[in-house]
PDB file of C-alpha atoms in Angstrom:
ATOM      1  CA  ASP A   1     -71.751  16.781 -53.130  1.00 97.00           C
ATOM      2  CA  ILE A   2     -73.073  18.515 -56.452  1.00 98.00           C
ATOM      3  CA  GLN A   3     -71.819  16.032 -59.316  1.00 98.00           C
ATOM      4  CA  MET A   4     -71.833  18.824 -62.336  1.00 98.00           C
ATOM      5  CA  THR A   5     -71.453  15.389 -65.819  1.00 98.00           C
ATOM      6  CA  GLN A   6     -70.626  17.548 -68.753  1.00 98.00           C
ATOM      7  CA  SER A   7     -71.693  16.597 -72.690  1.00 98.00           C
ATOM      8  CA  PRO A   8     -70.026  16.231 -74.313  1.00 98.00           C
ATOM      9  CA  SER A   9     -67.126  14.746 -73.196  1.00 98.00           C
ATOM     10  CA  SER A  10     -65.063  15.759 -76.635  1.00 98.00           C
ATOM     11  CA  LEU A  11     -65.889  17.002 -79.713  1.00 97.00           C
ATOM     12  CA  SER A  12     -64.461  17.863 -83.689  1.00 97.00           C
ATOM     13  CA  ALA A  13     -65.580  21.364 -84.973  1.00 97.00           C
ATOM     14  CA  SER A  14     -64.352  23.590 -88.076  1.00 96.00           C
ATOM     15  CA  VAL A  15     -63.392  27.991 -87.432  1.00 96.00           C
ATOM     16  CA  GLY A  16     -66.973  28.888 -87.690  1.00 97.00           C
ATOM     17  CA  ASP A  17     -69.573  26.349 -86.434  1.00 97.00           C
ATOM     18  CA  THR A  18     -71.029  27.357 -83.526  1.00 98.00           C
ATOM     19  CA  VAL A  19     -70.711  24.970 -80.781  1.00 98.00           C
ATOM     20  CA  THR A  20     -72.856  24.005 -78.140  1.00 98.00           C
ATOM     21  CA  ILE A  21     -72.308  22.575 -74.423  1.00 98.00           C
ATOM     22  CA  THR A  22     -74.253  21.306 -72.230  1.00 98.00           C
ATOM     23  CA  CYS A  23     -73.883  21.701 -68.764  1.00 98.00           C
ATOM     24  CA  ARG A  24     -75.692  19.763 -65.745  1.00 98.00           C
ATOM     25  CA  ALA A  25     -75.867  19.662 -62.240  1.00 98.00           C
ATOM     26  CA  SER A  26     -76.832  16.664 -59.623  1.00 98.00           C
ATOM     27  CA  GLN A  27     -79.591  18.818 -58.003  1.00 98.00           C
ATOM     28  CA  THR A  28     -80.345  22.825 -58.372  1.00 98.00           C
ATOM     29  CA  ILE A  29     -77.555  25.538 -58.386  1.00 98.00           C
ATOM     30  CA  ARG A  30     -80.204  28.544 -59.134  1.00 98.00           C
ATOM     31  CA  THR A  31     -77.865  30.469 -61.353  1.00 97.00           C
ATOM     32  CA  TYR A  32     -74.287  29.487 -59.390  1.00 98.00           C
ATOM     33  CA  LEU A  33     -72.794  28.453 -62.804  1.00 98.00           C
ATOM     34  CA  ASN A  34     -69.406  29.363 -64.197  1.00 98.00           C
ATOM     35  CA  TRP A  35     -67.462  28.027 -67.074  1.00 98.00           C
ATOM     36  CA  TYR A  36     -63.019  28.396 -67.841  1.00 98.00           C
ATOM     37  CA  GLN A  37     -61.378  27.380 -70.831  1.00 98.00           C
ATOM     38  CA  GLN A  38     -58.130  25.549 -70.753  1.00 98.00           C
ATOM     39  CA  LYS A  39     -55.658  25.368 -72.764  1.00 98.00           C
ATOM     40  CA  PRO A  40     -52.151  22.609 -72.967  1.00 97.00           C
ATOM     41  CA  GLY A  41     -49.711  23.806 -69.890  1.00 97.00           C
ATOM     42  CA  MET A  42     -52.209  26.998 -68.996  1.00 98.00           C
ATOM     43  CA  ALA A  43     -54.461  27.653 -65.949  1.00 98.00           C
ATOM     44  CA  PRO A  44     -57.787  27.892 -66.473  1.00 98.00           C
ATOM     45  CA  ASN A  45     -59.110  31.017 -67.516  1.00 98.00           C
ATOM     46  CA  LEU A  46     -62.687  32.338 -66.691  1.00 98.00           C
ATOM     47  CA  LEU A  47     -65.448  32.974 -69.382  1.00 98.00           C
ATOM     48  CA  VAL A  48     -68.512  33.625 -68.117  1.00 98.00           C
ATOM     49  CA  TYR A  49     -69.978  33.840 -64.521  1.00 98.00           C
ATOM     50  CA  ALA A  50     -73.114  33.503 -62.304  1.00 97.00           C
ATOM     51  CA  ALA A  51     -74.283  31.503 -65.645  1.00 98.00           C
ATOM     52  CA  SER A  52     -74.950  34.182 -68.237  1.00 98.00           C
ATOM     53  CA  THR A  53     -72.075  37.162 -67.399  1.00 97.00           C
ATOM     54  CA  LEU A  54     -69.533  37.715 -69.989  1.00 97.00           C
ATOM     55  CA  GLN A  55     -65.789  37.704 -68.004  1.00 95.00           C
ATOM     56  CA  SER A  56     -64.643  41.153 -69.325  1.00 94.00           C
ATOM     57  CA  GLY A  57     -62.289  40.962 -71.603  1.00 95.00           C
ATOM     58  CA  VAL A  58     -64.227  37.916 -73.246  1.00 97.00           C
ATOM     59  CA  PRO A  59     -64.840  37.792 -77.002  1.00 98.00           C
ATOM     60  CA  SER A  60     -69.108  38.225 -77.750  1.00 98.00           C
ATOM     61  CA  ARG A  61     -69.090  35.465 -79.700  1.00 98.00           C
ATOM     62  CA  PHE A  62     -68.671  33.361 -76.536  1.00 98.00           C
ATOM     63  CA  SER A  63     -72.152  33.434 -74.378  1.00 98.00           C
ATOM     64  CA  GLY A  64     -74.376  31.092 -71.604  1.00 98.00           C
ATOM     65  CA  ARG A  65     -76.810  30.079 -70.918  1.00 98.00           C
ATOM     66  CA  GLY A  66     -79.428  28.906 -67.836  1.00 98.00           C
ATOM     67  CA  SER A  67     -80.500  28.258 -64.774  1.00 98.00           C
ATOM     68  CA  GLY A  68     -81.659  25.093 -62.681  1.00 98.00           C
ATOM     69  CA  THR A  69     -79.884  22.380 -63.045  1.00 98.00           C
ATOM     70  CA  ASP A  70     -79.272  22.494 -67.015  1.00 98.00           C
ATOM     71  CA  PHE A  71     -76.880  25.332 -68.556  1.00 98.00           C
ATOM     72  CA  THR A  72     -74.738  25.839 -71.598  1.00 98.00           C
ATOM     73  CA  LEU A  73     -72.166  27.447 -73.230  1.00 98.00           C
ATOM     74  CA  ILE A  74     -72.066  28.812 -76.115  1.00 98.00           C
ATOM     75  CA  ILE A  75     -69.514  29.511 -78.922  1.00 98.00           C
ATOM     76  CA  ASN A  76     -70.352  31.366 -82.161  1.00 97.00           C
ATOM     77  CA  SER A  77     -68.043  31.494 -85.122  1.00 96.00           C
ATOM     78  CA  LEU A  78     -65.268  28.831 -83.737  1.00 97.00           C
ATOM     79  CA  GLN A  79     -62.006  30.394 -83.762  1.00 97.00           C
ATOM     80  CA  PRO A  80     -58.525  28.944 -83.564  1.00 95.00           C
ATOM     81  CA  GLU A  81     -58.031  30.183 -80.307  1.00 96.00           C
ATOM     82  CA  ASP A  82     -60.883  28.505 -79.006  1.00 97.00           C
ATOM     83  CA  PHE A  83     -59.366  24.919 -79.662  1.00 94.00           C
ATOM     84  CA  ALA A  84     -58.814  24.440 -75.677  1.00 98.00           C
ATOM     85  CA  THR A  85     -61.052  22.224 -72.536  1.00 98.00           C
ATOM     86  CA  TYR A  86     -64.071  23.522 -71.243  1.00 98.00           C
ATOM     87  CA  TYR A  87     -64.768  23.354 -67.862  1.00 98.00           C
ATOM     88  CA  CYS A  88     -68.442  24.638 -65.892  1.00 98.00           C
ATOM     89  CA  GLN A  89     -67.808  24.604 -61.568  1.00 98.00           C
ATOM     90  CA  GLN A  90     -70.801  25.178 -59.267  1.00 98.00           C
ATOM     91  CA  THR A  91     -70.170  27.834 -56.564  1.00 98.00           C
ATOM     92  CA  TYR A  92     -74.097  27.257 -55.312  1.00 97.00           C
ATOM     93  CA  ASN A  93     -71.939  24.782 -52.126  1.00 95.00           C
ATOM     94  CA  PHE A  94     -69.225  22.822 -50.773  1.00 96.00           C
ATOM     95  CA  PRO A  95     -67.364  20.770 -51.939  1.00 97.00           C
ATOM     96  CA  ARG A  96     -67.196  23.372 -55.160  1.00 98.00           C
ATOM     97  CA  THR A  97     -67.232  20.766 -57.858  1.00 98.00           C
ATOM     98  CA  PHE A  98     -66.378  21.172 -61.090  1.00 98.00           C
ATOM     99  CA  GLY A  99     -67.338  19.121 -64.696  1.00 98.00           C
ATOM    100  CA  GLN A 100     -65.321  16.120 -66.202  1.00 98.00           C
ATOM    101  CA  GLY A 101     -64.552  19.792 -68.814  1.00 98.00           C
ATOM    102  CA  THR A 102     -65.088  19.101 -72.483  1.00 98.00           C
ATOM    103  CA  LYS A 103     -62.440  19.368 -75.415  1.00 98.00           C
ATOM    104  CA  VAL A 104     -63.081  20.821 -78.856  1.00 98.00           C
ATOM    105  CA  ASP A 105     -60.646  20.470 -80.628  1.00 95.00           C
ATOM    106  CA  ILE A 106     -60.381  21.045 -84.747  1.00 89.00           C
ATOM    107  CA  LYS A 107     -62.229  18.519 -87.765  1.00 88.00           C
TER     108      LYS A 107
ATOM    109  CA  GLN B   1     -55.788  43.172 -59.215  1.00 87.00           C
ATOM    110  CA  VAL B   2     -54.403  39.736 -57.986  1.00 92.00           C
ATOM    111  CA  GLN B   3     -51.686  38.293 -59.399  1.00 96.00           C
ATOM    112  CA  LEU B   4     -50.432  34.753 -58.149  1.00 98.00           C
ATOM    113  CA  VAL B   5     -47.369  32.576 -58.392  1.00 98.00           C
ATOM    114  CA  GLN B   6     -46.269  29.598 -56.994  1.00 98.00           C
ATOM    115  CA  SER B   7     -43.279  27.689 -55.981  1.00 98.00           C
ATOM    116  CA  GLY B   8     -41.232  25.284 -58.479  1.00 98.00           C
ATOM    117  CA  ALA B   9     -41.795  21.691 -58.999  1.00 98.00           C
ATOM    118  CA  GLU B  10     -41.441  18.536 -57.082  1.00 98.00           C
ATOM    119  CA  VAL B  11     -40.127  15.290 -57.029  1.00 98.00           C
ATOM    120  CA  LYS B  12     -41.294  12.938 -53.764  1.00 98.00           C
ATOM    121  CA  LYS B  13     -41.240   9.673 -53.071  1.00 98.00           C
ATOM    122  CA  PRO B  14     -44.450   8.031 -51.441  1.00 98.00           C
ATOM    123  CA  GLY B  15     -45.109   8.285 -48.566  1.00 98.00           C
ATOM    124  CA  ALA B  16     -43.383  11.826 -48.385  1.00 98.00           C
ATOM    125  CA  SER B  17     -45.153  15.056 -47.961  1.00 98.00           C
ATOM    126  CA  VAL B  18     -45.055  18.078 -50.182  1.00 98.00           C
ATOM    127  CA  LYS B  19     -45.407  21.890 -49.500  1.00 98.00           C
ATOM    128  CA  VAL B  20     -46.835  24.177 -51.984  1.00 98.00           C
ATOM    129  CA  SER B  21     -46.594  27.804 -51.430  1.00 98.00           C
ATOM    130  CA  CYS B  22     -48.747  30.544 -53.078  1.00 98.00           C
ATOM    131  CA  LYS B  23     -47.527  33.981 -52.966  1.00 98.00           C
ATOM    132  CA  VAL B  24     -49.671  36.971 -53.259  1.00 97.00           C
ATOM    133  CA  SER B  25     -49.774  40.111 -54.671  1.00 95.00           C
ATOM    134  CA  GLY B  26     -51.925  43.778 -55.679  1.00 94.00           C
ATOM    135  CA  TYR B  27     -53.817  42.991 -52.814  1.00 93.00           C
ATOM    136  CA  THR B  28     -53.369  40.742 -49.059  1.00 92.00           C
ATOM    137  CA  LEU B  29     -53.807  37.721 -48.352  1.00 91.00           C
ATOM    138  CA  ALA B  30     -55.976  38.453 -45.542  1.00 89.00           C
ATOM    139  CA  GLU B  31     -58.509  40.233 -48.413  1.00 90.00           C
ATOM    140  CA  VAL B  32     -58.567  37.266 -50.787  1.00 92.00           C
ATOM    141  CA  SER B  33     -60.521  33.905 -50.072  1.00 95.00           C
ATOM    142  CA  MET B  34     -57.857  31.499 -51.328  1.00 97.00           C
ATOM    143  CA  HIS B  35     -58.603  28.235 -53.478  1.00 98.00           C
ATOM    144  CA  TRP B  36     -56.577  24.716 -54.554  1.00 98.00           C
ATOM    145  CA  VAL B  37     -57.046  22.650 -57.578  1.00 98.00           C
ATOM    146  CA  ARG B  38     -55.505  20.173 -59.155  1.00 98.00           C
ATOM    147  CA  GLN B  39     -54.864  18.109 -62.247  1.00 98.00           C
ATOM    148  CA  ALA B  40     -53.922  15.159 -62.320  1.00 98.00           C
ATOM    149  CA  PRO B  41     -51.743  14.269 -66.231  1.00 98.00           C
ATOM    150  CA  GLY B  42     -54.617  14.205 -68.883  1.00 97.00           C
ATOM    151  CA  LYS B  43     -57.317  14.687 -66.282  1.00 98.00           C
ATOM    152  CA  GLY B  44     -59.712  17.484 -65.532  1.00 98.00           C
ATOM    153  CA  LEU B  45     -59.841  19.408 -62.803  1.00 98.00           C
ATOM    154  CA  GLU B  46     -60.073  18.324 -59.098  1.00 98.00           C
ATOM    155  CA  TRP B  47     -60.862  21.578 -55.868  1.00 98.00           C
ATOM    156  CA  MET B  48     -59.381  20.281 -53.111  1.00 98.00           C
ATOM    157  CA  GLY B  49     -60.356  22.911 -50.310  1.00 98.00           C
ATOM    158  CA  GLY B  50     -60.858  26.658 -49.133  1.00 97.00           C
ATOM    159  CA  PHE B  51     -61.549  29.516 -47.374  1.00 96.00           C
ATOM    160  CA  ASP B  52     -65.176  29.520 -46.686  1.00 94.00           C
ATOM    161  CA  PRO B  53     -65.743  33.557 -45.698  1.00 91.00           C
ATOM    162  CA  GLY B  54     -69.490  32.766 -44.963  1.00 89.00           C
ATOM    163  CA  GLN B  55     -68.282  29.702 -42.477  1.00 92.00           C
ATOM    164  CA  ASP B  56     -64.523  31.939 -41.869  1.00 93.00           C
ATOM    165  CA  VAL B  57     -62.932  28.419 -41.822  1.00 95.00           C
ATOM    166  CA  ILE B  58     -60.881  26.667 -44.430  1.00 96.00           C
ATOM    167  CA  ILE B  59     -63.127  23.848 -46.021  1.00 97.00           C
ATOM    168  CA  PHE B  60     -61.208  20.761 -47.880  1.00 97.00           C
ATOM    169  CA  ALA B  61     -63.231  17.908 -50.133  1.00 97.00           C
ATOM    170  CA  GLN B  62     -63.630  14.598 -48.480  1.00 97.00           C
ATOM    171  CA  LYS B  63     -61.366  12.526 -50.015  1.00 96.00           C
ATOM    172  CA  PHE B  64     -58.029  14.830 -49.012  1.00 96.00           C
ATOM    173  CA  GLN B  65     -59.159  15.488 -45.547  1.00 92.00           C
ATOM    174  CA  GLY B  66     -56.721  14.402 -42.545  1.00 95.00           C
ATOM    175  CA  ARG B  67     -54.377  14.441 -45.324  1.00 98.00           C
ATOM    176  CA  VAL B  68     -53.787  17.817 -46.480  1.00 98.00           C
ATOM    177  CA  THR B  69     -53.579  21.660 -44.890  1.00 98.00           C
ATOM    178  CA  MET B  70     -53.711  24.603 -45.914  1.00 97.00           C
ATOM    179  CA  THR B  71     -51.860  27.961 -44.104  1.00 96.00           C
ATOM    180  CA  GLU B  72     -51.343  31.170 -44.537  1.00 95.00           C
ATOM    181  CA  ASP B  73     -48.732  33.486 -43.534  1.00 96.00           C
ATOM    182  CA  THR B  74     -50.279  37.447 -43.704  1.00 93.00           C
ATOM    183  CA  SER B  75     -46.450  39.042 -43.202  1.00 95.00           C
ATOM    184  CA  SER B  76     -45.462  37.794 -46.667  1.00 96.00           C
ATOM    185  CA  ASP B  77     -48.665  37.676 -47.848  1.00 96.00           C
ATOM    186  CA  THR B  78     -48.043  33.731 -49.211  1.00 97.00           C
ATOM    187  CA  ALA B  79     -50.347  30.913 -48.611  1.00 98.00           C
ATOM    188  CA  TYR B  80     -49.342  27.350 -48.075  1.00 98.00           C
ATOM    189  CA  MET B  81     -50.926  23.869 -49.137  1.00 98.00           C
ATOM    190  CA  GLU B  82     -49.079  20.351 -47.581  1.00 98.00           C
ATOM    191  CA  LEU B  83     -50.421  17.317 -48.789  1.00 98.00           C
ATOM    192  CA  SER B  84     -49.053  14.189 -47.216  1.00 98.00           C
ATOM    193  CA  SER B  85     -48.423  10.604 -47.117  1.00 98.00           C
ATOM    194  CA  LEU B  86     -48.195  11.369 -51.127  1.00 98.00           C
ATOM    195  CA  THR B  87     -49.114   8.392 -53.738  1.00 98.00           C
ATOM    196  CA  SER B  88     -48.201   7.849 -57.480  1.00 98.00           C
ATOM    197  CA  ASP B  89     -52.118   8.858 -57.676  1.00 98.00           C
ATOM    198  CA  ASP B  90     -50.354  13.079 -55.574  1.00 98.00           C
ATOM    199  CA  THR B  91     -48.959  13.688 -58.685  1.00 98.00           C
ATOM    200  CA  ALA B  92     -50.456  16.031 -60.253  1.00 98.00           C
ATOM    201  CA  VAL B  93     -50.571  19.982 -61.271  1.00 98.00           C
ATOM    202  CA  TYR B  94     -51.826  22.176 -57.477  1.00 98.00           C
ATOM    203  CA  TYR B  95     -53.228  25.817 -58.980  1.00 98.00           C
ATOM    204  CA  CYS B  96     -54.041  28.257 -56.388  1.00 98.00           C
ATOM    205  CA  THR B  97     -56.605  30.576 -57.739  1.00 98.00           C
ATOM    206  CA  VAL B  98     -58.326  32.689 -55.578  1.00 97.00           C
ATOM    207  CA  ALA B  99     -62.348  33.232 -55.317  1.00 97.00           C
ATOM    208  CA  SER B 100     -64.032  36.669 -56.910  1.00 94.00           C
ATOM    209  CA  TYR B 101     -66.789  38.375 -55.999  1.00 92.00           C
ATOM    210  CA  CYS B 102     -65.931  41.600 -58.434  1.00 90.00           C
ATOM    211  CA  SER B 103     -65.319  41.999 -61.442  1.00 88.00           C
ATOM    212  CA  GLY B 104     -65.240  45.271 -61.942  1.00 86.00           C
ATOM    213  CA  ALA B 105     -66.698  48.072 -60.808  1.00 89.00           C
ATOM    214  CA  THR B 106     -69.412  44.711 -59.965  1.00 90.00           C
ATOM    215  CA  CYS B 107     -69.636  43.566 -56.610  1.00 91.00           C
ATOM    216  CA  TYR B 108     -71.849  40.177 -55.354  1.00 91.00           C
ATOM    217  CA  SER B 109     -72.240  39.172 -52.224  1.00 88.00           C
ATOM    218  CA  ASP B 110     -72.602  35.757 -52.692  1.00 90.00           C
ATOM    219  CA  TYR B 111     -72.000  35.295 -56.635  1.00 94.00           C
ATOM    220  CA  ASN B 112     -68.888  34.468 -56.954  1.00 95.00           C
ATOM    221  CA  TRP B 113     -65.188  32.157 -59.415  1.00 97.00           C
ATOM    222  CA  PHE B 114     -61.815  31.399 -59.284  1.00 98.00           C
ATOM    223  CA  ASP B 115     -59.738  34.589 -61.021  1.00 96.00           C
ATOM    224  CA  PRO B 116     -56.909  34.580 -61.043  1.00 97.00           C
ATOM    225  CA  TRP B 117     -55.555  30.948 -61.336  1.00 98.00           C
ATOM    226  CA  GLY B 118     -51.372  30.698 -59.681  1.00 98.00           C
ATOM    227  CA  GLN B 119     -49.028  29.665 -62.537  1.00 98.00           C
ATOM    228  CA  GLY B 120     -48.953  25.838 -61.235  1.00 98.00           C
ATOM    229  CA  THR B 121     -47.020  23.778 -59.707  1.00 98.00           C
ATOM    230  CA  LEU B 122     -45.954  19.735 -60.887  1.00 98.00           C
ATOM    231  CA  VAL B 123     -45.735  17.370 -58.303  1.00 98.00           C
ATOM    232  CA  SER B 124     -43.906  14.284 -59.446  1.00 98.00           C
ATOM    233  CA  VAL B 125     -44.310  10.996 -56.870  1.00 98.00           C
ATOM    234  CA  SER B 126     -42.669   7.803 -57.937  1.00 97.00           C
ATOM    235  CA  SER B 127     -39.766   6.366 -56.207  1.00 95.00           C
TER     236      SER B 127
END
């Protein structure tokens, strides 16, 4: 199984900050990498697919990059509604696997 | 667009089984690749299994093999996930979700992602 490791597990940031979340795969997954945002009590919401393509309707302050084993999700000018938990997911092969999540909270 | 509506919360005793349903609308069940993901309280997302169109089979995470069944009723466009031999470790919110290959007018043969998701079904296991 492909292991997905996110870092950090949590971070504190202020409105307006730039936040970078890293996701590393245990083997190459090319660009078969998705990012989701989840708020408490809600289902996950897709942000980025294929490593760098922003889902329709997602604000442009979110961006994804990377290929192979190393990926990043960047949130520019953090907004109050961005405080949430973020997960990466590989769809390179089965079983599908998620990172353990990165919780972004208010400093 | 696809919408997923799940059945309500369940409370079960250890050793029992639970069956969660997921009603598809906007598309037929035959047109989507259904997956199930669970999330224990305060924990991350855990993929349980889902349909692999490349092999035309449902694939399960190894830890659930032999204990989970995923079925579909195409007459009502409803998918089901049944988990047996429940323990307290199975207390979680269970989500159905669809592997999508298209975003707007752009479709891919291989890139896919989970969107949309059902609202989640809380399954509590307690004696």
